[in-house]
Structures are given as C-alpha cells and as structure tokens.
Short mmCIF file of C-alpha atoms in Angstrom, two decimals:
data_model
loop_
_atom_site.label_atom_id
_atom_site.label_comp_id
_atom_site.label_asym_id
_atom_site.label_seq_id
_atom_site.Cartn_x
_atom_site.Cartn_y
_atom_site.Cartn_z
CA VAL R 15 -6.20 -2.58 21.45
CA LEU R 16 -5.30 0.36 23.68
CA CYS R 17 -6.14 -1.67 26.79
CA GLY R 18 -4.07 -4.54 25.48
CA LEU R 19 -1.07 -2.39 24.68
CA ALA R 20 -0.58 -1.59 28.34
CA THR R 21 0.36 -5.26 28.88
CA LEU R 22 3.27 -5.00 26.45
CA PHE R 23 5.79 -5.68 29.20
CA GLY R 24 6.98 -8.43 31.46
CA PRO R 25 9.72 -9.96 33.57
CA ALA R 26 12.16 -12.36 31.99
CA PRO R 27 10.69 -15.86 31.55
CA GLY R 28 12.33 -19.03 32.78
CA SER R 29 13.08 -17.76 36.29
CA ALA R 30 12.66 -20.11 39.20
CA ASP R 31 10.66 -17.41 40.97
CA HIS R 32 7.31 -15.86 40.20
CA ARG R 33 7.72 -12.22 39.27
CA HIS R 34 4.94 -9.66 39.21
CA THR R 35 4.72 -6.36 37.35
CA GLN R 36 2.02 -3.67 37.65
CA LEU R 37 1.54 -0.57 35.50
CA SER R 38 -0.95 2.30 35.56
CA TYR R 39 -1.75 4.79 32.80
CA ALA R 40 -3.73 7.99 32.39
CA VAL R 41 -5.42 8.38 29.01
CA TYR R 42 -6.06 11.87 27.61
CA SER R 43 -8.06 13.26 24.73
CA GLY R 44 -8.07 16.96 23.87
CA GLY R 45 -6.07 17.70 27.02
CA PHE R 46 -8.63 16.08 29.36
CA GLN R 47 -8.17 12.80 31.17
CA ILE R 48 -10.97 10.47 30.11
CA PHE R 49 -9.71 7.02 31.08
CA THR R 50 -7.48 5.17 33.54
CA LEU R 51 -5.82 1.90 32.67
CA ASP R 52 -4.16 -0.67 34.94
CA ALA R 53 -2.24 -3.74 33.78
CA SER R 54 -0.33 -6.53 35.49
CA ALA R 55 1.56 -9.68 34.57
CA THR R 56 2.88 -12.64 36.53
CA LEU R 57 5.34 -15.14 35.07
CA GLY R 58 6.62 -18.35 36.60
CA PRO R 59 8.82 -21.20 35.36
CA THR R 60 6.02 -22.84 33.35
CA GLY R 61 3.03 -20.49 33.31
CA PHE R 62 1.83 -16.91 33.06
CA SER R 63 -1.14 -14.67 33.67
CA VAL R 64 -1.73 -11.16 32.38
CA GLU R 65 -4.66 -8.80 32.85
CA SER R 66 -5.81 -5.26 32.23
CA MET R 67 -8.65 -3.05 33.45
CA GLY R 68 -9.75 0.33 32.18
CA ARG R 69 -12.49 2.70 33.30
CA THR R 70 -13.81 6.07 32.23
CA GLN R 71 -13.01 9.23 34.20
CA GLY R 72 -14.40 12.72 34.74
CA LEU R 73 -17.08 14.16 32.45
CA PHE R 74 -16.57 11.31 30.02
CA ASP R 75 -17.56 8.89 32.77
CA PHE R 76 -20.75 10.86 33.39
CA VAL R 77 -21.70 10.82 29.71
CA LEU R 78 -20.49 7.37 28.66
CA ARG R 79 -19.59 5.21 31.63
CA PHE R 80 -17.88 1.90 30.97
CA VAL R 81 -15.42 -0.50 32.56
CA LEU R 82 -13.41 -2.94 30.45
CA SER R 83 -11.36 -5.83 31.85
CA ALA R 84 -9.46 -8.72 30.30
CA ARG R 85 -7.43 -11.63 31.66
CA SER R 86 -5.35 -14.29 29.94
CA GLU R 87 -3.54 -17.27 31.40
CA GLY R 88 -1.52 -20.05 29.86
CA SER R 89 1.68 -22.04 29.76
CA ILE R 90 5.24 -21.27 28.69
CA GLY R 91 6.56 -23.75 26.14
CA ALA R 92 9.64 -24.12 23.98
CA SER R 93 7.92 -22.17 21.19
CA GLY R 94 6.71 -19.34 23.44
CA LEU R 95 3.52 -18.46 25.30
CA VAL R 96 0.55 -20.79 24.81
CA PRO R 97 -2.88 -19.37 25.77
CA VAL R 98 -5.22 -21.61 27.74
CA ARG R 99 -8.04 -19.24 28.75
CA TYR R 100 -8.94 -15.66 27.89
CA ARG R 101 -11.84 -13.70 29.36
CA THR R 102 -13.14 -10.20 28.77
CA ASP R 103 -15.85 -8.31 30.66
CA SER R 104 -17.39 -5.07 29.47
CA ASP R 105 -19.76 -3.09 31.67
CA TRP R 106 -21.38 -0.22 29.79
CA ARG R 107 -24.04 2.08 31.09
CA TRP R 108 -26.58 0.33 28.89
CA SER R 109 -25.29 -3.28 28.77
CA GLN R 110 -22.91 -5.89 30.17
CA ARG R 111 -21.09 -8.54 28.14
CA THR R 112 -18.68 -11.40 28.91
CA MET R 113 -16.57 -13.47 26.51
CA THR R 114 -14.56 -16.54 27.54
CA ILE R 115 -12.26 -18.47 25.20
CA ASP R 116 -10.62 -21.83 26.00
CA TRP R 117 -7.90 -23.32 23.79
CA ASP R 118 -7.48 -27.12 23.60
CA ALA R 119 -4.17 -28.97 23.22
CA ALA R 120 -4.44 -28.74 19.43
CA GLY R 121 -4.73 -24.96 19.52
CA MET R 122 -8.45 -24.86 18.70
CA PRO R 123 -10.35 -22.16 20.61
CA THR R 124 -13.92 -22.49 21.91
CA ALA R 125 -15.69 -19.20 22.65
CA ARG R 126 -18.63 -18.69 25.02
CA ARG R 127 -20.38 -15.36 25.40
CA ALA R 128 -22.99 -13.99 27.76
CA PRO R 129 -25.60 -12.98 27.02
CA LEU R 130 -25.78 -15.59 24.27
CA ALA R 131 -27.70 -13.28 21.96
CA ASP R 132 -27.00 -9.57 21.79
CA SER R 133 -27.08 -6.98 19.03
CA TYR R 134 -23.31 -6.45 19.27
CA SER R 135 -22.72 -10.05 18.12
CA GLU R 136 -25.22 -9.99 15.26
CA ASP R 137 -24.73 -9.17 11.56
CA ARG R 138 -21.07 -10.12 11.41
CA THR R 139 -19.12 -11.87 8.69
CA PRO R 140 -18.55 -15.55 9.57
CA VAL R 141 -15.32 -16.82 11.15
CA PRO R 142 -14.69 -20.40 9.94
CA PRO R 143 -13.23 -22.68 12.66
CA ALA R 144 -10.21 -23.46 10.47
CA MET R 145 -9.34 -19.76 10.56
CA THR R 146 -8.99 -19.80 14.36
CA VAL R 147 -6.66 -22.79 14.83
CA GLY R 148 -3.31 -21.71 16.23
CA THR R 149 -4.49 -18.22 17.12
CA THR R 150 -3.79 -16.43 20.36
CA ASP R 151 -5.46 -13.67 22.36
CA LEU R 152 -4.47 -10.01 22.37
CA LEU R 153 -2.89 -9.94 25.84
CA THR R 154 -0.77 -13.03 25.24
CA ALA R 155 0.38 -11.79 21.85
CA LEU R 156 1.49 -8.44 23.22
CA LEU R 157 3.19 -9.91 26.28
CA GLU R 158 5.16 -12.28 24.07
CA ARG R 159 6.64 -9.37 22.11
CA VAL R 160 8.60 -8.20 25.15
CA LEU R 161 9.65 -11.76 25.96
CA ALA R 162 11.42 -12.08 22.61
CA ARG R 163 14.66 -14.03 22.67
CA PRO R 164 17.86 -12.00 23.09
CA GLY R 165 18.84 -10.47 19.78
CA ASP R 166 15.30 -10.61 18.38
CA ASP R 167 13.45 -7.37 17.69
CA PRO R 168 10.08 -7.53 19.52
CA CYS R 169 8.67 -4.95 17.13
CA GLN R 170 8.47 -7.07 14.01
CA GLY R 171 6.37 -9.81 12.49
CA LYS R 172 2.68 -10.44 13.10
CA ALA R 173 0.32 -12.22 15.50
CA ALA R 174 -2.92 -14.02 14.60
CA ILE R 175 -5.64 -12.95 17.08
CA PHE R 176 -9.10 -14.34 17.86
CA ASP R 177 -11.24 -12.49 20.42
CA GLY R 178 -14.32 -14.72 20.29
CA ARG R 179 -16.07 -12.64 17.65
CA ARG R 180 -13.37 -11.26 15.41
CA ARG R 181 -10.33 -12.70 13.70
CA TYR R 182 -7.55 -10.24 12.90
CA ASP R 183 -3.78 -10.01 12.48
CA LEU R 184 -1.54 -7.55 14.32
CA HIS R 185 1.46 -6.36 12.32
CA PHE R 186 4.45 -4.91 14.20
CA THR R 187 6.78 -2.41 12.52
CA PRO R 188 9.83 -0.75 14.15
CA LEU R 189 10.05 3.04 13.84
CA GLY R 190 13.45 3.59 15.42
CA SER R 191 13.96 5.38 18.71
CA GLU R 192 12.91 8.75 20.12
CA THR R 193 13.83 10.76 23.21
CA LEU R 194 10.78 11.74 25.24
CA ALA R 195 11.07 15.00 27.19
CA PRO R 196 10.21 15.20 30.91
CA SER R 197 6.51 15.79 31.54
CA GLY R 198 4.22 16.24 34.50
CA TYR R 199 1.92 13.71 32.89
CA ALA R 200 4.28 10.72 33.10
CA ILE R 201 7.03 9.19 35.21
CA PHE R 202 9.24 8.47 32.20
CA ALA R 203 11.67 10.66 30.28
CA GLY R 204 14.49 9.54 28.02
CA GLU R 205 15.12 7.32 25.03
CA ALA R 206 12.37 4.92 24.00
CA VAL R 207 11.90 2.47 21.15
CA LYS R 208 9.01 3.44 18.87
CA CYS R 209 6.79 0.70 17.46
CA ARG R 210 3.82 0.83 15.09
CA LEU R 211 0.96 -1.68 15.32
CA ASP R 212 -1.42 -2.16 12.39
CA LEU R 213 -4.58 -4.22 12.74
CA GLU R 214 -5.59 -6.18 9.64
CA ARG R 215 -9.26 -7.18 9.74
CA ILE R 216 -9.79 -10.80 8.62
CA ALA R 217 -13.32 -11.89 9.62
CA GLY R 218 -16.06 -11.44 12.19
CA TYR R 219 -16.60 -7.71 11.70
CA LYS R 220 -19.94 -5.97 11.44
CA ILE R 221 -21.47 -5.98 8.00
CA GLY R 222 -21.71 -2.37 6.90
CA GLY R 223 -19.37 -1.07 9.61
CA GLU R 224 -19.02 -1.06 13.39
CA ARG R 225 -21.82 1.27 14.40
CA GLY R 226 -21.14 2.65 17.84
CA ASP R 227 -17.76 0.95 18.02
CA LEU R 228 -15.09 2.95 19.84
CA SER R 229 -12.20 0.87 18.53
CA VAL R 230 -9.40 2.41 16.52
CA GLU R 231 -10.93 3.67 13.28
CA ASN R 232 -7.74 3.57 11.25
CA ASP R 233 -6.65 0.33 13.00
CA MET R 234 -3.23 1.76 13.85
CA SER R 235 -1.50 2.52 17.15
CA ILE R 236 1.98 3.66 18.13
CA VAL R 237 3.70 2.63 21.35
CA TRP R 238 6.94 3.91 22.89
CA ILE R 239 8.81 1.30 24.97
CA GLY R 240 11.44 2.33 27.51
CA ARG R 241 13.11 1.30 30.75
CA LEU R 242 12.13 3.10 33.96
CA ALA R 243 15.44 1.92 35.43
CA ALA R 244 18.51 0.35 33.84
CA ASP R 245 18.00 -2.98 35.62
CA GLN R 246 14.26 -3.22 34.88
CA PRO R 247 12.46 -4.75 31.86
CA PRO R 248 11.15 -2.41 29.14
CA VAL R 249 7.56 -1.22 29.47
CA PRO R 250 5.22 0.90 27.33
CA VAL R 251 5.75 4.49 28.46
CA ARG R 252 3.50 6.25 25.93
CA ILE R 253 0.70 5.01 23.66
CA GLU R 254 -1.13 6.89 20.91
CA ALA R 255 -4.25 5.83 19.03
CA SER R 256 -7.28 7.42 17.37
CA ASN R 257 -10.97 6.59 17.44
CA ARG R 258 -14.32 8.36 17.20
CA ILE R 259 -13.59 10.26 20.39
CA GLY R 260 -10.45 11.70 18.81
CA ARG R 261 -6.72 11.29 19.37
CA LEU R 262 -5.91 9.33 22.51
CA ILE R 263 -2.61 9.58 24.38
CA ALA R 264 -1.75 7.29 27.30
CA HIS R 265 1.10 8.10 29.72
CA VAL R 266 2.54 5.70 32.28
CA THR R 267 1.88 7.15 35.73
CA ARG R 268 2.85 4.35 38.09
CA ALA R 269 4.89 1.16 37.91
CA ARG R 270 5.68 -1.57 40.41
CA ILE R 271 8.25 -4.06 39.21
CA GLU R 272 9.13 -6.64 41.87
CA THR R 273 9.76 -4.54 45.00
CA GLU R 274 10.55 -1.17 43.42
CA THR R 275 7.82 1.46 43.09
CA HIS R 276 7.75 4.62 40.96
CA ALA R 277 4.86 7.05 41.17
CA VAL R 278 3.85 10.38 39.73
CA GLY R 279 3.85 13.14 42.31
CA ALA R 280 1.35 15.94 42.78
CA ALA R 281 2.89 17.95 39.95
CA ILE R 282 0.46 16.66 37.33
CA PRO R 283 -1.68 19.66 36.37
CA ALA R 284 -5.39 19.47 37.11
CA LYS R 285 -7.64 19.32 34.07
#
C-alpha cells in the first residue's frame, strides 16, 4: 500500500494534452533511510497510465534487498477511471515474482502469475470470481481519489481492490488538515489535508497469517496531501504506515509536474 500511496496524485483529466507528473520519496524507519520510492502518472483525453517503483537502501538493502514495481493503464470514461491492465514485479534476494491482471469489457479480471506455482501463492483462502467483478487495482483506485469531481472530497468512500491474489476494500476517512513544519527531509512545508486509509481484508489471504509478509500489520496508513505550488495539483507530501520493520515515514523529496521541477538540496542530514 505504501508504494501505491505515492501515486495518489495527478493532473486534471479531460485535457486535450497529455500531462505527466513524477514524484520521488525517501522512506525512513528509526531515523534511517531504508527505501526510495518513485511514482509517475500520465493522463490524456481518453486514457491514463500510472506506475511506481521502490527499492531498498543502505544497510537494509544489504540485509534484505528487494525491488518492487507496479504499472496500471486504462481508459477514462464517464464514470471515472477504468483499468485495463495491471502488472506488478517483485525482485527479492531469494525470489522473483510477476503478476499481470487484464480486465475485460464487463469488468471481469483475469490474473496470470509467474512462476505459476510458488509458496507465496499457496494456502490462501479462495477468491470466488463473482467477488472480483467490477474491482480495480490499487494504483488506479488511488489515482482516482485525486481526480474527484470539483466539490467532492477525495478522502471518503471505499474502493474494491483485486491484486491477483487478494481481494480487499480500501476505506478513506478525512482527518481534517494539519500544518507541516519545514524539514530538511522534504521539499514541502505548509497546510496539508490529512487522510486515513484502512484496508479491510476480504479474501485471498494466507491461512494462519502472512508469514514473512512486510505489508502493513494493522492495515492502516495516513497520508498528508498538499500543493507544492498554488497552481499545481495536490500530491502526497508525507505518508506514515507500520509493519514488522517498524514505523515507516515517507517524505516527498522531488517533484516534476509538467515543466516545473522542485528538488531537495544538500541540506538533508546524512544518516
């Protein structure tokens, strides 16, 4: 979910031009940077693509190296974003896995994984096909929150997600606004909207628990959304989550929105 949250941004849909947005984040735990995360989105008049990539850093990379990437593409319809294909690749020190999901015109997804048989996919509760109709992927669901119609609160409601193995719902709850103080860790300071995301597990989870899973243990994350400039779309400027590693905090460190670039200088303290 942390990797997906970085895509919670985007240019206004419906433009005659293609617009591209790129964001970078540094993820810390216990004061040490352990992860970098990059995300980008492109929207045109009738279609979109969004992707994210994260990789371990520093000592954490030496102990537990992994690279995670995800990409979603689809169409823009009257009812919102419609996923067509979603792919994830995970490259761990001890294994590599790929999952590809294609949605048909009726909203039914078909998932293909490689390798076909692996211990990570075994011993899970079943996901009936009827439970996946009309679902979306994580990246598309998060991107659509920012593309809410004028007057709508993007931090409300829920999204039905299918990732090829698991079926879950994401619940969005507004927590008001908060002013974030200047920091050498991030390029943002100022007022941001605070949003809570709760993950409700539906089906497809490991029987007896997710052994070795580094996903959010309490299935809850908080994201702060702010504008880097008055004329720019809102982007996630801070993300907090918890897992077996501990408390994770992600700060936005670089953003490129159309032709304008912001970047953290050399003032970030070494860890």
